[in-house]
CSV table of C-alpha atoms in Angstrom, one decimal:
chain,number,residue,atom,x,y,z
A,28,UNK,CA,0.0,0.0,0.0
A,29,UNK,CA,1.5,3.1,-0.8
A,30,UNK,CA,1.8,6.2,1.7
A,31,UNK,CA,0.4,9.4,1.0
A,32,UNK,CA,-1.9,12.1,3.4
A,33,UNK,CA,-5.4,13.2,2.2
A,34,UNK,CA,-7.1,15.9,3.9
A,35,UNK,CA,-10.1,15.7,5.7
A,36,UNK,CA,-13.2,16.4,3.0
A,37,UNK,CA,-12.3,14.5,0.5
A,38,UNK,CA,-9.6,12.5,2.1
A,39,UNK,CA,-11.0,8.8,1.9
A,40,UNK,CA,-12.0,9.3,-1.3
A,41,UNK,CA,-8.9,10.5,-2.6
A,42,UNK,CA,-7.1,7.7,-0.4
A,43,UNK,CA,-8.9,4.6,-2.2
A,44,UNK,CA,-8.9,6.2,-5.8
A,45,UNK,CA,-4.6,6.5,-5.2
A,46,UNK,CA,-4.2,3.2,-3.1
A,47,UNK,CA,-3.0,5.5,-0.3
A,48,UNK,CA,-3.7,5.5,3.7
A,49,UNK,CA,-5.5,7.9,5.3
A,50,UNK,CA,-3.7,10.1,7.8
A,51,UNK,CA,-4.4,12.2,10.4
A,52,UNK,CA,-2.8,13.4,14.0
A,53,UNK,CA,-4.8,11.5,17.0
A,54,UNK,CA,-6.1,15.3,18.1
A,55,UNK,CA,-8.3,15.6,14.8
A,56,UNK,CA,-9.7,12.1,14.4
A,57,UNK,CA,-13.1,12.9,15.6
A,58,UNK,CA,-13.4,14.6,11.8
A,59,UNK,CA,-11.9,11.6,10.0
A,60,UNK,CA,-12.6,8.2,12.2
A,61,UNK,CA,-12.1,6.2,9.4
A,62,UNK,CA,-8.3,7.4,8.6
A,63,UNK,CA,-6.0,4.4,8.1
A,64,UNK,CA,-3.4,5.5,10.2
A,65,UNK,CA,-2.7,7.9,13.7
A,66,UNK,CA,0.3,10.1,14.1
A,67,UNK,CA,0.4,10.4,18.0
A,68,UNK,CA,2.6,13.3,19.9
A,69,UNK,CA,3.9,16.4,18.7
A,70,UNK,CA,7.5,14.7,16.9
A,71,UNK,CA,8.0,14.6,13.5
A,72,UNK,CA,7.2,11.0,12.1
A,73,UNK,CA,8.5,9.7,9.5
A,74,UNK,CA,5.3,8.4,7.4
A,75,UNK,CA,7.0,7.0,4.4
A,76,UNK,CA,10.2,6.7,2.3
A,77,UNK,CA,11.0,10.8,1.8
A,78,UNK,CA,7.7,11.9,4.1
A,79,UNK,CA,7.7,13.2,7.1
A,80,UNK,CA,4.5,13.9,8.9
A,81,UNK,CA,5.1,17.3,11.4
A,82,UNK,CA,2.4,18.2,13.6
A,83,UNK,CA,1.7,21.8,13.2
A,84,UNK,CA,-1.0,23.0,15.7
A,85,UNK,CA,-3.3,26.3,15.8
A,86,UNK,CA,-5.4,26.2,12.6
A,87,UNK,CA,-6.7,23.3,14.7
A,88,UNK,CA,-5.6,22.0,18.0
A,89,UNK,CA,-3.6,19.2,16.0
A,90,UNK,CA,-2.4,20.1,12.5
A,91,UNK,CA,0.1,18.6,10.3
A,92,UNK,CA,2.3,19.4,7.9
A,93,UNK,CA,3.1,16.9,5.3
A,94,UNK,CA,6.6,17.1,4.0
A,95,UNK,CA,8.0,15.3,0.9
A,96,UNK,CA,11.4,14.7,-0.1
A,97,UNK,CA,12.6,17.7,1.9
A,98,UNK,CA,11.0,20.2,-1.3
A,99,UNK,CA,6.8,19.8,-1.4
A,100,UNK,CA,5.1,20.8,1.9
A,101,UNK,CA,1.6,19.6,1.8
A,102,UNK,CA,0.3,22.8,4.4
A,103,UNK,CA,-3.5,22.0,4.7
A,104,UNK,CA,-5.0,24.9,5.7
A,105,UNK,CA,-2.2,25.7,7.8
A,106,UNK,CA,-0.5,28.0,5.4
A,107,UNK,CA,-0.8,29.1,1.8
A,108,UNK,CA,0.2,31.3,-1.0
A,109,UNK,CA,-2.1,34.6,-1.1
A,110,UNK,CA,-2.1,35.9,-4.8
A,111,UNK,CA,-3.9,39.1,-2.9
A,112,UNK,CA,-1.1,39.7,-0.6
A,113,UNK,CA,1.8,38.2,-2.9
A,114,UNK,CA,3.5,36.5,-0.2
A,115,UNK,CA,2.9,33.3,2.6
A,116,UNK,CA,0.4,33.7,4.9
A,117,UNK,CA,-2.4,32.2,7.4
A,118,UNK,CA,-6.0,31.9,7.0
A,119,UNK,CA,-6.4,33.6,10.3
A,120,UNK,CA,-9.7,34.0,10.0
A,121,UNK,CA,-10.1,30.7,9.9
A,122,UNK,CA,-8.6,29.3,13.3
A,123,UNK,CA,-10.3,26.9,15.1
A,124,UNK,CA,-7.6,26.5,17.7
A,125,UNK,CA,-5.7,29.8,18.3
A,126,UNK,CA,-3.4,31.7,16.3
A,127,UNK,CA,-0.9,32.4,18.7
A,128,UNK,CA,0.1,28.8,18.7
A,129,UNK,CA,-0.8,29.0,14.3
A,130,UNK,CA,2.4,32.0,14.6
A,131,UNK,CA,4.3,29.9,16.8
A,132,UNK,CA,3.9,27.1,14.6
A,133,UNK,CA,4.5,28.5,11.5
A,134,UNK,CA,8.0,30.4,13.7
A,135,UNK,CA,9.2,26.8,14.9
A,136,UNK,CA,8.9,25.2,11.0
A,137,UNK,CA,10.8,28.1,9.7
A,138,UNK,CA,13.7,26.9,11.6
A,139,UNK,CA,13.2,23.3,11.6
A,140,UNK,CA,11.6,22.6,7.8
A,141,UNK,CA,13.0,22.6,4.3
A,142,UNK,CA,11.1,22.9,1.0
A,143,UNK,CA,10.6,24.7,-2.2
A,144,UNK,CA,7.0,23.9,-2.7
A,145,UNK,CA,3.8,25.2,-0.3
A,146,UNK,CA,0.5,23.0,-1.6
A,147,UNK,CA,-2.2,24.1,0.6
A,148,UNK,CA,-5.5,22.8,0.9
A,149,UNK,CA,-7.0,26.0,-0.1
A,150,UNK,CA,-5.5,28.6,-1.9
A,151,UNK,CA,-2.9,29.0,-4.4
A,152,UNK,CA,0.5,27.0,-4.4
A,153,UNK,CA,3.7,28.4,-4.4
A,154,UNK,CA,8.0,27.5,-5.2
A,155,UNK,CA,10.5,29.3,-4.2
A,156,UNK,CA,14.5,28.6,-3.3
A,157,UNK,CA,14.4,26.8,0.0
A,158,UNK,CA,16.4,29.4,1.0
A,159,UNK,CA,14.2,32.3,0.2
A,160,UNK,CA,11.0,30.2,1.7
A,161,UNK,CA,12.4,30.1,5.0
A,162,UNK,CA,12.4,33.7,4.8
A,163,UNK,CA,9.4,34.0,3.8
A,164,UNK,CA,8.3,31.4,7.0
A,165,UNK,CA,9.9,33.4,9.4
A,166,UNK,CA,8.3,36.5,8.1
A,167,UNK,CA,5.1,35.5,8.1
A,168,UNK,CA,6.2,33.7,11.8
A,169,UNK,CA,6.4,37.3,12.9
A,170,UNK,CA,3.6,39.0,11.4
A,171,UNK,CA,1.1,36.3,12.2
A,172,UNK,CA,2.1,36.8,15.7
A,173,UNK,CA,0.1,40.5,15.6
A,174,UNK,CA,-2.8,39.1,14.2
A,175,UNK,CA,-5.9,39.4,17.2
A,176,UNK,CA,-7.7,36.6,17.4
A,177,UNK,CA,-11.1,36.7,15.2
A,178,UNK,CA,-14.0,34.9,14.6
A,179,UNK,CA,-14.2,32.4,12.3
A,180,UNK,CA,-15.1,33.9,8.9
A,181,UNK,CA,-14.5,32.3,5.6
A,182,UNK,CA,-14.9,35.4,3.4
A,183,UNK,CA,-11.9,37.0,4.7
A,184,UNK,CA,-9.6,34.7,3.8
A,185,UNK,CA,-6.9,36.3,1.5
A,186,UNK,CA,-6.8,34.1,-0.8
């Protein structure tokens, strides 16, 4: 069976149709009870040959990142590419945990991560130098850590 993550709408359907297993961190498995397989803690895992599996709490209480072959970072909803703003950033108006841990998050995998690619659940995917997107991570690491905490809202996202 082959390794892969799905997220959590469409995430068993996608999972059969590739031949992949489900994943999903032990915190969120009230939304998908029938994922395949449970990342437990808060360490990195490694979930597959190349993919590491990096719990990434605050757009819910337990986030992941997916990260392939140290260049595709599978962010969820965690973090995208805003065409509006040019640059990384947060839905933060759609948190269901807290963005203060989101920033903290997103502050930590600046340091810790390596990729070139951001492939979000929503929103538009981004490459840049490795380099240059750890910049851009700690950047938005900082600024995300101003951001008050709203209600949720889907029509502000800036996409």
């Amino acid at each position: 069976m082959r390794t892969g993550s799905c997220y959590v709408t469409h995430g068993r359907k996608y999972a059969d149709a590739f031949g992949a297993r489900l994943w999903i961190h032990e915190g969120d498995l009230r939304s998908r009870p029938d994922a395949d397989s449970v990342i437990r803690g808060q360490d990195p895992i490694e979930i597959g040959p190349g993919v590491m599996a990096h719990p990434f709490p605050g757009h819910t209480k337990c986030s992941t990142l997916f990260i392939a072959d140290k260049k595709f970072c599978f962010s969820g909803d965690a973090v995208f590419s805003s065409r509006s703003e040019q640059d990384l950033e947060v839905p933060d108006s759609v948190v269901y945990d807290s963005i203060k841990t989101l920033a903290e998050s997103v502050a930590r995998g600046a340091e810790e991560l390596t990729f070139e690619w951001v492939l979000p659940g929503h929103g538009s995917y981004h490459r840049l130098p490795a380099d240059e997107m750890r910049q851009r991570m700690r950047a938005l690491g900082q600024r995300a850590a101003t951001y008050p905490v709203r209600e949720v809202d889907y029509g502000k996202v800036r996409y």
